[in-house]
PDB file of C-alpha atoms in Angstrom:
ATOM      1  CA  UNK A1323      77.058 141.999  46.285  1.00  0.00           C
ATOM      2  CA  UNK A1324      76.999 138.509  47.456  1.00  0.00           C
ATOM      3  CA  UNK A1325      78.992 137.070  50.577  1.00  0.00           C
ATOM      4  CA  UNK A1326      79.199 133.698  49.213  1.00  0.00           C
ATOM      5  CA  UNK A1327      82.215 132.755  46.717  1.00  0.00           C
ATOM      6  CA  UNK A1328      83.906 129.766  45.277  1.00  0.00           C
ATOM      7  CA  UNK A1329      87.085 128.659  45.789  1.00  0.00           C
ATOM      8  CA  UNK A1330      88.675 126.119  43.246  1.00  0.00           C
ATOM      9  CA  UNK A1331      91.796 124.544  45.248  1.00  0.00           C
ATOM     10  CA  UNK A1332      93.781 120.801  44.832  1.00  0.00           C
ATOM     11  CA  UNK A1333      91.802 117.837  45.981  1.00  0.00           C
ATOM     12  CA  UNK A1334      94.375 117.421  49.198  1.00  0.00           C
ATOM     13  CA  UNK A1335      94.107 120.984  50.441  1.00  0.00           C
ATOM     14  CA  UNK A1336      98.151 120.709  50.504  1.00  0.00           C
ATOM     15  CA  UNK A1337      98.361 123.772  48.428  1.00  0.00           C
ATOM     16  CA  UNK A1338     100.101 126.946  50.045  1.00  0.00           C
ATOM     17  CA  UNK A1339      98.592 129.039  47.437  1.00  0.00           C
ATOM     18  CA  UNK A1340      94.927 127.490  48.094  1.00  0.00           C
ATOM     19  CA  UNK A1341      95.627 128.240  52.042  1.00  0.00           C
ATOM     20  CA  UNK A1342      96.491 131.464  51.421  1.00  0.00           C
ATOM     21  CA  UNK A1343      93.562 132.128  49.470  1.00  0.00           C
ATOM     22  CA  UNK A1344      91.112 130.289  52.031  1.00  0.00           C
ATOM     23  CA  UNK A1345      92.575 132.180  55.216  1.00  0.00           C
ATOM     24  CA  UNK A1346      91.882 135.425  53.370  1.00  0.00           C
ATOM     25  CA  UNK A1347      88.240 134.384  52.786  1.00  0.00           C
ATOM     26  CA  UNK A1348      87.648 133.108  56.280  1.00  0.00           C
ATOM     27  CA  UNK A1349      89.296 136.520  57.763  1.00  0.00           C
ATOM     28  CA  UNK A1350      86.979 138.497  55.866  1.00  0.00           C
ATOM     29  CA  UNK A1351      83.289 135.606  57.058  1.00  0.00           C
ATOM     30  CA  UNK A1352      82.830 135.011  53.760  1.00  0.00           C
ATOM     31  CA  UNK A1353      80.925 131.707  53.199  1.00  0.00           C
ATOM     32  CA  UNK A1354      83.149 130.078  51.215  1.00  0.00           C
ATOM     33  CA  UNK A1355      82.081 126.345  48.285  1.00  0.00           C
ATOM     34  CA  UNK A1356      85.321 124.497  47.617  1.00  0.00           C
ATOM     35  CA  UNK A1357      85.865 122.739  44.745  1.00  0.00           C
ATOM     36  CA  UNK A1358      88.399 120.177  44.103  1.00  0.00           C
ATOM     37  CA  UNK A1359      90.444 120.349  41.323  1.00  0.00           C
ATOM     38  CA  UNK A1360      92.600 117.103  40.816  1.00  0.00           C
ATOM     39  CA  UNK A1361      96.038 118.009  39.833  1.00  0.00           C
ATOM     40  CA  UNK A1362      97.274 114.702  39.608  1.00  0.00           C
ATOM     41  CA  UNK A1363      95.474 113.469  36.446  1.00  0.00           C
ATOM     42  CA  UNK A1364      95.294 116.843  34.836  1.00  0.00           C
ATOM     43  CA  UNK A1365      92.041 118.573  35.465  1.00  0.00           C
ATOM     44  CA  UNK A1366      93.760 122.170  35.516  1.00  0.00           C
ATOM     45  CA  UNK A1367      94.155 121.704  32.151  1.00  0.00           C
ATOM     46  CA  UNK A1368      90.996 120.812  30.914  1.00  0.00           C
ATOM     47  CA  UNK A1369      89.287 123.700  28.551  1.00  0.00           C
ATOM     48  CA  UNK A1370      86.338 124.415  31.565  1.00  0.00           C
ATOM     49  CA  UNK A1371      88.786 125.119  34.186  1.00  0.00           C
ATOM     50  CA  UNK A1372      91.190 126.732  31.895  1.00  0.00           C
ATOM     51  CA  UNK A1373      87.982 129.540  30.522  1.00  0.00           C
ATOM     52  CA  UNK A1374      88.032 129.940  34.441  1.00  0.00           C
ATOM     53  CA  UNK A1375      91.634 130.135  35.464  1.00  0.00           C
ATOM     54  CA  UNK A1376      93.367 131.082  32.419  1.00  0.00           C
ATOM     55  CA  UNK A1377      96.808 129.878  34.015  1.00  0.00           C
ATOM     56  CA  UNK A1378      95.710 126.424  34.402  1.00  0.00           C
ATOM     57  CA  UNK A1379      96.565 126.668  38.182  1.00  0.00           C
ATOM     58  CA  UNK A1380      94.634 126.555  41.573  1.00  0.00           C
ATOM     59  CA  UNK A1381      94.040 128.294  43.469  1.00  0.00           C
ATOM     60  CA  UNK A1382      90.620 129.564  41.245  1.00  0.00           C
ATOM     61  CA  UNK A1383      87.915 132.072  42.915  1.00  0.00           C
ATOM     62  CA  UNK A1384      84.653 133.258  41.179  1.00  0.00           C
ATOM     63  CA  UNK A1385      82.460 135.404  42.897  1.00  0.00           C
ATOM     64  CA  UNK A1386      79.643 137.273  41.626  1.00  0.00           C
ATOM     65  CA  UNK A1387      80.294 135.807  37.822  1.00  0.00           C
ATOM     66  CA  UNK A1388      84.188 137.246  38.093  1.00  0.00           C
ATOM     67  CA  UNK A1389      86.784 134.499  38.209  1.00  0.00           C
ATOM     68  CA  UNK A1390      90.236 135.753  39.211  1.00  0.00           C
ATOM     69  CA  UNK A1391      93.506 133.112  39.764  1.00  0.00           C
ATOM     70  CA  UNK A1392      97.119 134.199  41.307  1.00  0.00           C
ATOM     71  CA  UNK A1393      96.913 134.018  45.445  1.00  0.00           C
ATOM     72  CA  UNK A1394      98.070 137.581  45.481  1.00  0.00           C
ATOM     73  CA  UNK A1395      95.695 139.168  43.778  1.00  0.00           C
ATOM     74  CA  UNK A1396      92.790 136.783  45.249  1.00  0.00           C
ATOM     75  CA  UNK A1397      93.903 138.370  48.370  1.00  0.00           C
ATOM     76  CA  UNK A1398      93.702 141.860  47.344  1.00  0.00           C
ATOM     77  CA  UNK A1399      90.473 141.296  45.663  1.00  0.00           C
ATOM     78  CA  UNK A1400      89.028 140.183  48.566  1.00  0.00           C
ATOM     79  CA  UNK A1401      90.495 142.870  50.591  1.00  0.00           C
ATOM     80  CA  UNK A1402      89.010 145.488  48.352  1.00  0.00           C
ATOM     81  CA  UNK A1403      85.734 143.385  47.863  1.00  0.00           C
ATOM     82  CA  UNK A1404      85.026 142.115  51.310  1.00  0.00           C
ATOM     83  CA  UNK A1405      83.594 144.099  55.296  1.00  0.00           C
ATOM     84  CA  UNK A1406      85.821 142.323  57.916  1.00  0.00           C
ATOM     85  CA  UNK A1407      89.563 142.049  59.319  1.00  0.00           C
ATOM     86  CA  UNK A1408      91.595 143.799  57.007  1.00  0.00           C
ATOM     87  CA  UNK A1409      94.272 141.600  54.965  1.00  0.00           C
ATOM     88  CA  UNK A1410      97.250 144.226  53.800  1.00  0.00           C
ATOM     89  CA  UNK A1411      98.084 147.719  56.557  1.00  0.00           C
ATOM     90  CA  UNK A1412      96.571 150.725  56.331  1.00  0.00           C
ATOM     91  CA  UNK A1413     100.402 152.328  56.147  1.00  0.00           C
ATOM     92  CA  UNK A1414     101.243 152.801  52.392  1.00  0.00           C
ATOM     93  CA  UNK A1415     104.491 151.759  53.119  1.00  0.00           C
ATOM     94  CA  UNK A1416     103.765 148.575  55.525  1.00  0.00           C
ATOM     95  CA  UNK A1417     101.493 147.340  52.454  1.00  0.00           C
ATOM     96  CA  UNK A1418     104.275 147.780  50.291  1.00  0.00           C
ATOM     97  CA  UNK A1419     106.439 146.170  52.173  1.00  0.00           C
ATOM     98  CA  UNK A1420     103.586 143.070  52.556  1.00  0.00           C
ATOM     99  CA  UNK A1421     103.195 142.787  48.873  1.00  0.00           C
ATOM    100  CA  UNK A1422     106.657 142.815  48.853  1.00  0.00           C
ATOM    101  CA  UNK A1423     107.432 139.637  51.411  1.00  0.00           C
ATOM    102  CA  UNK A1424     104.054 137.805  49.696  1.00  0.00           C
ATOM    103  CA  UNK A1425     105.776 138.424  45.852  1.00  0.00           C
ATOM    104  CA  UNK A1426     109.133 137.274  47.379  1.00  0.00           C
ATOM    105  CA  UNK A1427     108.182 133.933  48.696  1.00  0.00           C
ATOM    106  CA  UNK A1428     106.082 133.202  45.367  1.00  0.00           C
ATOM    107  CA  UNK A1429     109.314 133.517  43.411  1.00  0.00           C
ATOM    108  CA  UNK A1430     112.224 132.326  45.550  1.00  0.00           C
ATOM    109  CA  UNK A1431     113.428 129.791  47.802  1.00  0.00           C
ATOM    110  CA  UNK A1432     112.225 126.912  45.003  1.00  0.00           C
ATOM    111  CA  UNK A1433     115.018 124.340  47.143  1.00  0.00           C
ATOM    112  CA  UNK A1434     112.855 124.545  50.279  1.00  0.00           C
ATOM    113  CA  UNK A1435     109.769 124.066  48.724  1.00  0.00           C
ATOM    114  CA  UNK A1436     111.350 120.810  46.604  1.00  0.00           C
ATOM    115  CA  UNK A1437     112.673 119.367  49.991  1.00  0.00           C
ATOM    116  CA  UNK A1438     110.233 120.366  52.389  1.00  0.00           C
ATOM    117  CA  UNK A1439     106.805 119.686  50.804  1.00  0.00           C
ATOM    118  CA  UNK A1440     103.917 121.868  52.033  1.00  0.00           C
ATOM    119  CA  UNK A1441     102.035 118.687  52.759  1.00  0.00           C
ATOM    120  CA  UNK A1442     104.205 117.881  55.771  1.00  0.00           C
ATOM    121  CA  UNK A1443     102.353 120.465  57.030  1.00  0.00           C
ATOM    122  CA  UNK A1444      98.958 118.323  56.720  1.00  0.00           C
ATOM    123  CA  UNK A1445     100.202 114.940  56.564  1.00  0.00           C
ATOM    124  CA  UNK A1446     103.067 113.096  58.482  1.00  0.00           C
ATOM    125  CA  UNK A1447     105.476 111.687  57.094  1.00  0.00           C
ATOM    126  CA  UNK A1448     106.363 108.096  58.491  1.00  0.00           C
ATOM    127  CA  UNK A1449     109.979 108.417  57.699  1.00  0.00           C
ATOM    128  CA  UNK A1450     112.387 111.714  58.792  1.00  0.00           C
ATOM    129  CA  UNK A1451     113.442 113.795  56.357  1.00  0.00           C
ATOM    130  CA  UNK A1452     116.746 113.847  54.699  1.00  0.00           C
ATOM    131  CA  UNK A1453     119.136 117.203  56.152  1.00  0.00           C
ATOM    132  CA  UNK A1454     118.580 119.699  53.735  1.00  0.00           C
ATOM    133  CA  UNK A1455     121.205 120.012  50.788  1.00  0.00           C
ATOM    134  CA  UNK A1456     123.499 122.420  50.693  1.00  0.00           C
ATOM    135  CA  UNK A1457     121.124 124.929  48.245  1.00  0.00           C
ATOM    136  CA  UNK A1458     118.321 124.570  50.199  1.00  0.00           C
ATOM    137  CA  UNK A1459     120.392 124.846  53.807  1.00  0.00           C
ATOM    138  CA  UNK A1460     121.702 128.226  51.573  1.00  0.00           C
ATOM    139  CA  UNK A1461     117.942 129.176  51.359  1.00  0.00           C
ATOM    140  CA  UNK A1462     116.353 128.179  54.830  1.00  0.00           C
ATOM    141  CA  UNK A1463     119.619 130.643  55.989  1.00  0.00           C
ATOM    142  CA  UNK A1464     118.096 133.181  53.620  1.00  0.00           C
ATOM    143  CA  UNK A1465     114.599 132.957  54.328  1.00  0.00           C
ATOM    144  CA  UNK A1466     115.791 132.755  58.089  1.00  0.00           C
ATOM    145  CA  UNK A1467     117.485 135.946  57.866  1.00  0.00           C
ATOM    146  CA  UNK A1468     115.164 137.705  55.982  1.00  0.00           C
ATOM    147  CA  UNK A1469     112.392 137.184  58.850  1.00  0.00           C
ATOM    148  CA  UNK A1470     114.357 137.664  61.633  1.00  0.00           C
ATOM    149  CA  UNK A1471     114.831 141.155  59.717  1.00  0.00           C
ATOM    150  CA  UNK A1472     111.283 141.669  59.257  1.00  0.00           C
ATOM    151  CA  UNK A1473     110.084 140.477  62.437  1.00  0.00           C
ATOM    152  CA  UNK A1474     110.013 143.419  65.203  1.00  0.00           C
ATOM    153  CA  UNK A1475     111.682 142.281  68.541  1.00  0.00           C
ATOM    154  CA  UNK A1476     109.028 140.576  71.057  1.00  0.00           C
ATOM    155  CA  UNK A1477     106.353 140.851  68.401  1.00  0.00           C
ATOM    156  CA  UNK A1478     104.284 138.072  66.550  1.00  0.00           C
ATOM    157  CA  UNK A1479     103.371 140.157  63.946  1.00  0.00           C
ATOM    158  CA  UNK A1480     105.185 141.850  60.838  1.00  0.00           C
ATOM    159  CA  UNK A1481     103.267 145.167  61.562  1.00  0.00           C
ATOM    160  CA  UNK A1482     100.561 146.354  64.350  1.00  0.00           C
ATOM    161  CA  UNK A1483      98.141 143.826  63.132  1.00  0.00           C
ATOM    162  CA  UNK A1484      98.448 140.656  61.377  1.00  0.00           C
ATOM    163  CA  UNK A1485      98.102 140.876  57.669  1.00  0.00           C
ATOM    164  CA  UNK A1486      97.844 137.870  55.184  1.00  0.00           C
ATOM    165  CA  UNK A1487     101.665 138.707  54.665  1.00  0.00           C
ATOM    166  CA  UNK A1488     102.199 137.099  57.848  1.00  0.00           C
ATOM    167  CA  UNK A1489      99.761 133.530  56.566  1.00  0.00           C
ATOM    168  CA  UNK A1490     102.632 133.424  53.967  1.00  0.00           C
ATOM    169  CA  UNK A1491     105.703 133.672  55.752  1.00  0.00           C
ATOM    170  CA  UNK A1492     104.500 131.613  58.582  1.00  0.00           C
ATOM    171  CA  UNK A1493     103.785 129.045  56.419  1.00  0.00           C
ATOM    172  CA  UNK A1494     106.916 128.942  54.606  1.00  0.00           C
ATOM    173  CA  UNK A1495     108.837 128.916  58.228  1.00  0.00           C
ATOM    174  CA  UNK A1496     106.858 126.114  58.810  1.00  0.00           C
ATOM    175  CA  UNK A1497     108.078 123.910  56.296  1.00  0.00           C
ATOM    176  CA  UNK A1498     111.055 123.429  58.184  1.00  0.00           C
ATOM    177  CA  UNK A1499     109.392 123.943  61.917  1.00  0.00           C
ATOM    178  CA  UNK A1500     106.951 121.261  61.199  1.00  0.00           C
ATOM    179  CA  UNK A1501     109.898 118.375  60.606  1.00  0.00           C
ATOM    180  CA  UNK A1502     112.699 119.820  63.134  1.00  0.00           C
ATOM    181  CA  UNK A1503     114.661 121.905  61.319  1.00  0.00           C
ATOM    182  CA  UNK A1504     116.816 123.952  63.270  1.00  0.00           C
ATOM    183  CA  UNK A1505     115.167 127.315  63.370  1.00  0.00           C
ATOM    184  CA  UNK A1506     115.852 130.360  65.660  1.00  0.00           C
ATOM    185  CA  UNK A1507     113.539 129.992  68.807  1.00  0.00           C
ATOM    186  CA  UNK A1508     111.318 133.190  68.242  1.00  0.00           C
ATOM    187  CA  UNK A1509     110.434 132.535  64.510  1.00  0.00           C
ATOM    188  CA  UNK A1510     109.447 128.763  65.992  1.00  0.00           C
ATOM    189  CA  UNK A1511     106.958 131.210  68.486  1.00  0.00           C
ATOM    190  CA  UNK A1512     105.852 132.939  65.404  1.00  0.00           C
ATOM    191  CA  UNK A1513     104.764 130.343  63.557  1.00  0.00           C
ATOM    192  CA  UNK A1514     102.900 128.328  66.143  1.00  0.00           C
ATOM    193  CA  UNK A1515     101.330 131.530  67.217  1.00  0.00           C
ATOM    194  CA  UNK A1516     100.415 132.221  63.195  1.00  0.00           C
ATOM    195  CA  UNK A1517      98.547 128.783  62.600  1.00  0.00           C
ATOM    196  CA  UNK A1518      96.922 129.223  65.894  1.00  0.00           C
ATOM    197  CA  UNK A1519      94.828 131.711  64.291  1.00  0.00           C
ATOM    198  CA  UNK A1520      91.499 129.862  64.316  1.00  0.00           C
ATOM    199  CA  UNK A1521      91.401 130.889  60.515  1.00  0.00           C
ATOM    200  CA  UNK A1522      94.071 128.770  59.997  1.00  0.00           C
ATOM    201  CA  UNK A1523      92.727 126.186  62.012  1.00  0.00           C
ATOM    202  CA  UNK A1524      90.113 125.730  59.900  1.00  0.00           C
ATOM    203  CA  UNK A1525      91.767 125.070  57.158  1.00  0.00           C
ATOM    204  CA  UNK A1526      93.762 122.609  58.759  1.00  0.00           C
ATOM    205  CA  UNK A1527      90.669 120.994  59.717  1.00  0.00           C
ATOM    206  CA  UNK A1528      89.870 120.404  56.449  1.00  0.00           C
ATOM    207  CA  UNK A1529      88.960 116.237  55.309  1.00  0.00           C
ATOM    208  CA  UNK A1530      91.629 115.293  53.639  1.00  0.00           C
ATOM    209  CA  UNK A1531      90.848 112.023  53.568  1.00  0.00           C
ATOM    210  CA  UNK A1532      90.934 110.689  49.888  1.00  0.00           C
ATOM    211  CA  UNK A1533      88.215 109.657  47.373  1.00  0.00           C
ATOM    212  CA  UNK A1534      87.438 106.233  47.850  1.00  0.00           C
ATOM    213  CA  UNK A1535      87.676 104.577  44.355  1.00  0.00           C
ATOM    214  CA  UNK A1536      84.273 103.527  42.686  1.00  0.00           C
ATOM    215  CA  UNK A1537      84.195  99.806  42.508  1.00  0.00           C
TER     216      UNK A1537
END
């Protein structure tokens, strides 16, 4: 089995789903190709990428000749497929819980992600943000809520050890964090601890400097 694998994400690297994805290979040492994938004129449609992704979304990985799409199940693939830190608890019932927090943040909260773009995260803005609207303040107090519940007192973990769970829900704290939001003081020390992780980092790291047009 090779420990090499591909890794289709958007040409920015602004894509939560990509990140996700990319801090679950890193975890694991897996040397990881990235390929570019540019949403903006359409290339996730195109019949190549499509025979690859079959949903026509990033992020994409193929190792070993199998191509697999949806962050979630990248995540467990690699968990199953890879040697390294582990990505989901041991507990049956603290990986439930995981898949549960990674499937919920997927599916809800759509106002913060339309008013606080992921690529805040990457990119200042020059100009502050508008306050959030009154659907999104409803989710950011939902969201809020929910991690505080999650979160055990003095910890900076969901469970004993950090799980890719805790990538996703640090990252969606962060949306607000990362242009002033007010958010409760320990989930503001959970996510800086989070993207400390130097897996993180490296993502972070990543050029993002764009293409320069052929003349």
């Amino acid at each position: 089995m090779s420990n090499t694998a591909v890794l289709y994400t958007d040409h920015g690297f602004g894509s939560p789903y990509a990140m996700s994805a990319y801090v679950a290979l890193a975890e694991k040492g897996v040397d990881v190709e990235l390929i570019k994938v540019d949403l903006d004129h359409g290339a996730q449609h195109r019949p190549d990428y499509l025979g690859l992704s079959m949903t026509g979304k990033v992020p994409t990985l193929v190792h070993d000749g199998f191509a697999l799409s949806e962050s979630s199940a990248i995540a467990e693939y690699i968990d199953d497929t890879f040697q390294g830190t582990a990505l989901y608890p041991k507990d049956r019932l603290q990986r439930a819980r995981a898949r549960q927090v990674q499937a919920w943040l997927r599916t809800d909260l759509g106002a913060i992600r339309e008013e606080r773009s992921s690529g805040n995260l990457f990119a200042k803005s020059a100009h502050a943000l508008p306050a959030l609207s009154a659907p999104a303040r409803q989710a950011a107090d939902k969201l809020i809520a929910a991690a505080e519940q999650l979160l055990p007192a003095g910890s900076v973990n969901l469970f004993e050890h950090w799980s890719i769970a805790d990538l996703d829900l640090s990252l969606m704290l962060n949306r607000m964090v990362a242009v002033g939001d007010p958010i409760p003081a320990r989930l503001v020390e959970y996510v800086r601890h989070q993207w400390s992780r130097p897996s993180v980092q490296r993502w972070v790291a990543l050029d993002r400097t764009p293409a320069t047009a052929a003349a």
